[in-house]
């Protein structure tokens, strides 16, 4: 087990940022950590990297207790915070050499990491001259310098343009072949493209912990329909394969069907047979985004 979290709570003054959070992450997994702003994601990551102490509970990272062996935890973890703390006046290679000395990392490792993270062409530039994408690469390079077995990445693609986002995403996937990665993000496509599993947190509590393949394989189908008149939900509940009926606003309904068969024609026929006009009819897949909205709304 790379990370084991047991009943961790964190209280700031009177506000409970985390409430008895527990989860385990196996070696070699890439796990996405999702939640709205203020849900407790960054707090959890700071606790796992020993930058913050929990109010209650405990966690073990790479076999080291965060409360009793914080230095061992730091040695075995690579951490990229949300706000990448770079020394802008330093040159890229100079910055990596400086951090390598802190970790007592061999010099040849610096050149390996420069090549791995694709910053060869920028290595002799000042960090202040780099684009946001290359600055993220430098931060990731620093996190990888001491060859940690666990990477903790807090919003690693925030502020990147589409091309930079794809490049960093591919880099994380490449690195993830050999390491355990725990990353937070607001981008659902990021998790779907990179992760094996997703943990969703809301108001300091875990509300979902699911394998990505299980989410994508769900047969539930959601259809959004707007009629020209209000329909009783019990009436719509008689549709074939219907699982849930929800009136979202006005005359608009979300219909969840437990089937892979496209049910739009069935809904259209229902409207026609009951002298209703269909003002809007669209299919929405039951994907990670819809699950997130459902659990954190």
Coordinates of C-alpha atoms in Angstrom, one line a residue:
X1 CA 0.0 0.0 0.0
X2 CA 1.5 3.4 -1.1
X3 CA -0.9 5.6 0.9
X4 CA -3.2 4.7 3.7
X5 CA -5.4 7.4 5.2
X6 CA -7.4 6.6 8.4
X7 CA -10.0 9.0 9.9
X8 CA -8.2 12.2 9.2
X9 CA -9.9 15.4 10.3
X10 CA -8.6 18.9 10.0
X11 CA -10.1 21.9 11.8
X12 CA -9.2 25.5 11.1
X13 CA -10.6 27.6 14.1
X14 CA -14.2 26.5 14.0
X15 CA -14.3 25.3 10.4
X16 CA -13.9 21.5 9.7
X17 CA -12.0 21.3 6.4
X18 CA -11.7 17.4 6.6
X19 CA -14.1 15.2 8.5
X20 CA -12.9 11.6 9.3
X21 CA -11.5 11.0 5.8
X22 CA -10.3 7.4 5.0
X23 CA -9.0 5.8 1.8
X24 CA -6.1 3.6 0.5
X25 CA -4.1 3.9 -2.7
X26 CA -2.2 0.9 -4.0
X27 CA 1.3 0.9 -5.4
X28 CA 1.3 1.9 -9.1
X29 CA -2.2 3.5 -9.1
X30 CA -2.9 6.9 -10.7
X31 CA -5.8 8.3 -8.6
X32 CA -7.6 11.5 -9.3
X33 CA -8.8 13.6 -6.4
X34 CA -11.9 15.7 -7.3
X35 CA -14.0 18.2 -5.4
X36 CA -15.4 21.7 -5.6
X37 CA -13.4 24.7 -4.4
X38 CA -13.0 24.5 -0.6
X39 CA -13.8 20.8 -0.4
X40 CA -10.5 19.9 1.3
X41 CA -8.4 18.7 -1.6
X42 CA -5.3 20.9 -1.0
X43 CA -5.6 20.4 2.8
X44 CA -5.5 16.6 2.3
X45 CA -2.4 16.8 0.1
X46 CA -0.6 19.1 2.5
X47 CA -1.2 16.6 5.3
X48 CA 0.1 13.7 3.2
X49 CA 3.3 15.6 2.5
X50 CA 3.6 16.7 6.2
X51 CA 3.2 20.4 5.5
X52 CA 0.2 20.3 7.7
X53 CA -0.6 18.2 10.7
X54 CA -4.0 16.6 11.0
X55 CA -6.2 17.6 13.9
X56 CA -7.2 13.9 14.3
X57 CA -6.4 10.6 12.5
X58 CA -3.3 9.4 10.8
X59 CA -1.8 8.4 7.4
X60 CA 1.0 6.2 6.3
X61 CA 2.9 7.0 3.1
X62 CA 5.3 4.4 1.7
X63 CA 5.3 2.7 5.1
X64 CA 6.1 5.9 7.0
X65 CA 3.8 7.5 9.6
X66 CA 3.2 11.2 8.8
X67 CA 3.0 12.0 12.5
X68 CA 6.1 10.2 13.7
X69 CA 8.3 10.0 10.6
X70 CA 7.7 13.2 8.6
X71 CA 11.3 13.4 7.2
X72 CA 11.1 9.9 5.8
X73 CA 7.7 10.8 4.2
X74 CA 9.2 13.9 2.6
X75 CA 12.2 11.8 1.2
X76 CA 9.9 9.3 -0.4
X77 CA 7.3 11.7 -1.9
X78 CA 7.5 14.1 -4.8
X79 CA 5.2 17.1 -4.4
X80 CA 4.0 19.7 -6.8
X81 CA 1.9 22.3 -5.0
X82 CA -1.0 24.2 -6.6
X83 CA 1.2 27.4 -6.6
X84 CA 4.5 26.1 -8.0
X85 CA 7.2 27.7 -5.8
X86 CA 10.0 28.4 -8.2
X87 CA 12.9 30.9 -7.7
X88 CA 12.3 33.0 -10.9
X89 CA 15.8 34.6 -10.8
X90 CA 17.5 31.2 -11.0
X91 CA 18.4 29.4 -14.2
X92 CA 16.6 26.1 -14.8
X93 CA 19.7 23.8 -14.4
X94 CA 20.9 25.9 -11.5
X95 CA 17.6 25.5 -9.7
X96 CA 17.6 21.7 -10.2
X97 CA 21.2 21.5 -9.0
X98 CA 20.3 23.5 -5.9
X99 CA 17.4 21.0 -5.1
X100 CA 19.5 18.0 -5.9
X101 CA 21.9 19.1 -3.2
X102 CA 19.1 19.3 -0.7
X103 CA 18.1 15.7 -1.5
X104 CA 21.8 14.6 -2.0
X105 CA 20.9 13.4 -5.5
X106 CA 23.7 12.3 -7.9
X107 CA 24.5 14.9 -10.6
X108 CA 23.7 12.5 -13.4
X109 CA 20.1 12.3 -12.2
X110 CA 19.7 16.0 -13.0
X111 CA 20.4 15.4 -16.7
X112 CA 18.1 12.3 -16.7
X113 CA 15.3 14.4 -15.3
X114 CA 15.9 17.3 -17.7
X115 CA 15.5 14.9 -20.6
X116 CA 12.6 13.0 -19.1
X117 CA 10.5 16.2 -18.6
X118 CA 11.5 17.7 -22.0
X119 CA 13.1 20.8 -20.7
X120 CA 16.4 20.3 -22.6
X121 CA 16.0 23.4 -24.7
X122 CA 15.1 25.6 -21.7
X123 CA 17.7 24.3 -19.3
X124 CA 20.0 27.3 -19.7
X125 CA 17.3 29.9 -19.4
X126 CA 16.1 31.8 -16.4
X127 CA 12.9 30.5 -14.9
X128 CA 11.4 33.9 -15.3
X129 CA 11.7 33.6 -19.1
X130 CA 9.7 30.4 -19.3
X131 CA 6.1 29.9 -20.3
X132 CA 3.6 28.6 -17.7
X133 CA 3.8 25.1 -19.4
X134 CA 7.6 25.0 -19.0
X135 CA 7.4 26.3 -15.4
X136 CA 5.1 23.4 -14.6
X137 CA 7.6 21.0 -16.2
X138 CA 10.4 22.4 -14.1
X139 CA 8.2 22.0 -11.0
X140 CA 7.6 18.4 -12.0
X141 CA 11.3 17.8 -12.7
X142 CA 12.0 19.1 -9.1
X143 CA 9.4 16.7 -7.7
X144 CA 11.0 13.8 -9.6
X145 CA 14.7 14.6 -8.8
X146 CA 15.1 12.3 -5.8
X147 CA 13.2 9.4 -7.6
X148 CA 10.2 9.2 -5.2
X149 CA 7.9 6.3 -5.4
X150 CA 4.8 8.5 -4.8
X151 CA 4.0 11.7 -6.6
X152 CA 1.4 14.1 -5.1
X153 CA 0.3 16.8 -7.7
X154 CA -2.1 19.6 -6.7
X155 CA -3.8 21.1 -9.8
X156 CA -0.7 20.3 -12.1
X157 CA -2.4 21.7 -15.3
X158 CA -4.1 24.9 -14.0
X159 CA -3.7 27.8 -16.3
X160 CA -2.2 25.9 -19.2
X161 CA -3.3 26.3 -22.8
X162 CA -4.7 23.2 -24.7
X163 CA -1.3 22.3 -26.2
X164 CA 0.5 22.6 -22.9
X165 CA -2.2 20.7 -21.1
X166 CA -1.8 17.7 -23.5
X167 CA 2.0 17.8 -23.1
X168 CA 1.8 17.8 -19.2
X169 CA -0.9 15.1 -19.3
X170 CA 1.3 12.8 -21.4
X171 CA 4.2 13.5 -19.2
X172 CA 2.2 12.5 -16.1
X173 CA 1.0 9.3 -17.8
X174 CA 4.5 8.4 -18.8
X175 CA 5.9 8.9 -15.2
X176 CA 2.9 7.1 -13.8
X177 CA 4.0 3.8 -15.4
X178 CA 6.6 3.5 -12.6
X179 CA 5.1 5.5 -9.7
X180 CA 2.0 5.9 -7.6
X181 CA 0.4 9.3 -8.5
X182 CA -2.3 11.1 -6.5
X183 CA -3.4 14.3 -8.3
X184 CA -6.1 16.9 -7.8
X185 CA -7.8 18.7 -10.7
X186 CA -11.0 20.5 -11.7
X187 CA -10.7 19.1 -15.3
X188 CA -12.9 15.9 -15.7
X189 CA -11.3 15.0 -19.0
X190 CA -7.9 15.0 -17.3
X191 CA -9.0 12.3 -14.9
X192 CA -10.7 10.3 -17.6
X193 CA -7.5 10.5 -19.7
X194 CA -4.9 9.8 -17.0
X195 CA -6.4 8.1 -14.0
X196 CA -7.2 4.5 -13.0
X197 CA -9.5 5.6 -10.2
X198 CA -11.3 8.7 -8.8
X199 CA -12.0 9.8 -5.3
X200 CA -14.5 12.6 -5.0
X201 CA -14.6 14.8 -1.8
X202 CA -17.3 17.3 -0.9
X203 CA -17.5 19.5 2.2
X204 CA -14.6 17.6 3.7
X205 CA -16.1 14.1 3.3
X206 CA -15.5 11.4 0.7
X207 CA -18.7 11.0 -1.4
X208 CA -17.3 8.5 -4.0
X209 CA -14.4 6.2 -4.6
X210 CA -14.7 4.5 -7.9
X211 CA -12.7 2.7 -10.6
X212 CA -12.8 4.8 -13.9
X213 CA -13.6 1.7 -15.9
X214 CA -16.6 1.0 -13.8
X215 CA -17.9 4.6 -14.2
X216 CA -17.4 4.6 -18.0
X217 CA -19.0 1.1 -18.3
X218 CA -22.3 2.1 -16.6
X219 CA -25.4 1.4 -18.7
X220 CA -27.4 4.3 -17.3
X221 CA -28.5 6.7 -19.9
X222 CA -29.8 10.2 -19.1
X223 CA -32.2 12.1 -21.4
X224 CA -33.1 15.7 -20.9
X225 CA -36.5 16.7 -22.2
X226 CA -38.5 19.8 -22.1
X227 CA -42.3 19.7 -22.8
X228 CA -44.7 22.6 -23.3
X229 CA -46.7 21.5 -20.3
X230 CA -46.0 20.1 -16.8
X231 CA -46.2 16.3 -16.6
X232 CA -46.6 14.3 -13.4
X233 CA -43.4 12.4 -12.5
X234 CA -45.4 9.3 -11.7
X235 CA -46.7 9.4 -15.3
X236 CA -43.2 9.5 -16.7
X237 CA -42.1 6.7 -14.3
X238 CA -44.2 4.3 -16.4
X239 CA -41.8 4.6 -19.4
X240 CA -39.9 1.4 -20.2
X241 CA -36.5 0.9 -18.5
X242 CA -37.0 4.1 -16.5
X243 CA -34.9 4.3 -13.4
X244 CA -35.3 7.9 -12.2
X245 CA -37.4 10.9 -13.1
X246 CA -36.3 14.4 -11.9
X247 CA -38.0 17.7 -12.7
X248 CA -35.0 20.1 -12.8
X249 CA -37.0 23.3 -13.5
X250 CA -40.2 24.4 -15.2
X251 CA -41.2 21.8 -17.7
X252 CA -37.7 20.3 -18.0
X253 CA -37.0 16.7 -16.8
X254 CA -34.0 14.5 -16.5
X255 CA -35.0 10.9 -17.3
X256 CA -32.5 8.2 -16.3
X257 CA -32.9 4.8 -18.1
X258 CA -31.2 1.6 -17.3
X259 CA -30.4 0.5 -20.8
X260 CA -27.9 1.2 -23.6
X261 CA -30.7 1.5 -26.2
X262 CA -31.3 5.1 -27.3
X263 CA -34.6 6.0 -25.6
X264 CA -35.1 9.4 -27.3
X265 CA -37.6 8.0 -29.8
X266 CA -39.6 6.4 -26.9
X267 CA -39.7 9.8 -25.1
X268 CA -40.8 11.5 -28.3
X269 CA -43.5 9.0 -28.9
X270 CA -44.7 9.4 -25.3
X271 CA -45.0 13.2 -25.9
X272 CA -46.9 12.7 -29.2
X273 CA -49.3 10.1 -27.7
X274 CA -50.1 12.5 -24.9
X275 CA -50.6 15.6 -27.0
X276 CA -47.4 17.2 -25.7
X277 CA -44.9 19.3 -27.7
X278 CA -41.2 18.4 -27.3
X279 CA -39.3 21.7 -27.1
X280 CA -36.0 20.0 -26.3
X281 CA -34.7 16.4 -26.4
X282 CA -31.1 15.5 -25.8
X283 CA -29.1 12.5 -24.5
X284 CA -26.5 12.9 -21.8
X285 CA -24.1 10.1 -21.0
X286 CA -23.6 9.0 -17.4
X287 CA -20.0 10.1 -17.3
X288 CA -17.6 11.4 -14.6
X289 CA -18.9 14.9 -15.0
X290 CA -22.5 13.9 -14.4
X291 CA -21.5 11.8 -11.4
X292 CA -19.5 14.8 -10.0
X293 CA -22.4 17.2 -10.4
X294 CA -24.8 14.7 -8.9
X295 CA -22.6 14.2 -5.7
X296 CA -21.4 17.8 -5.2
X297 CA -24.4 19.9 -6.2

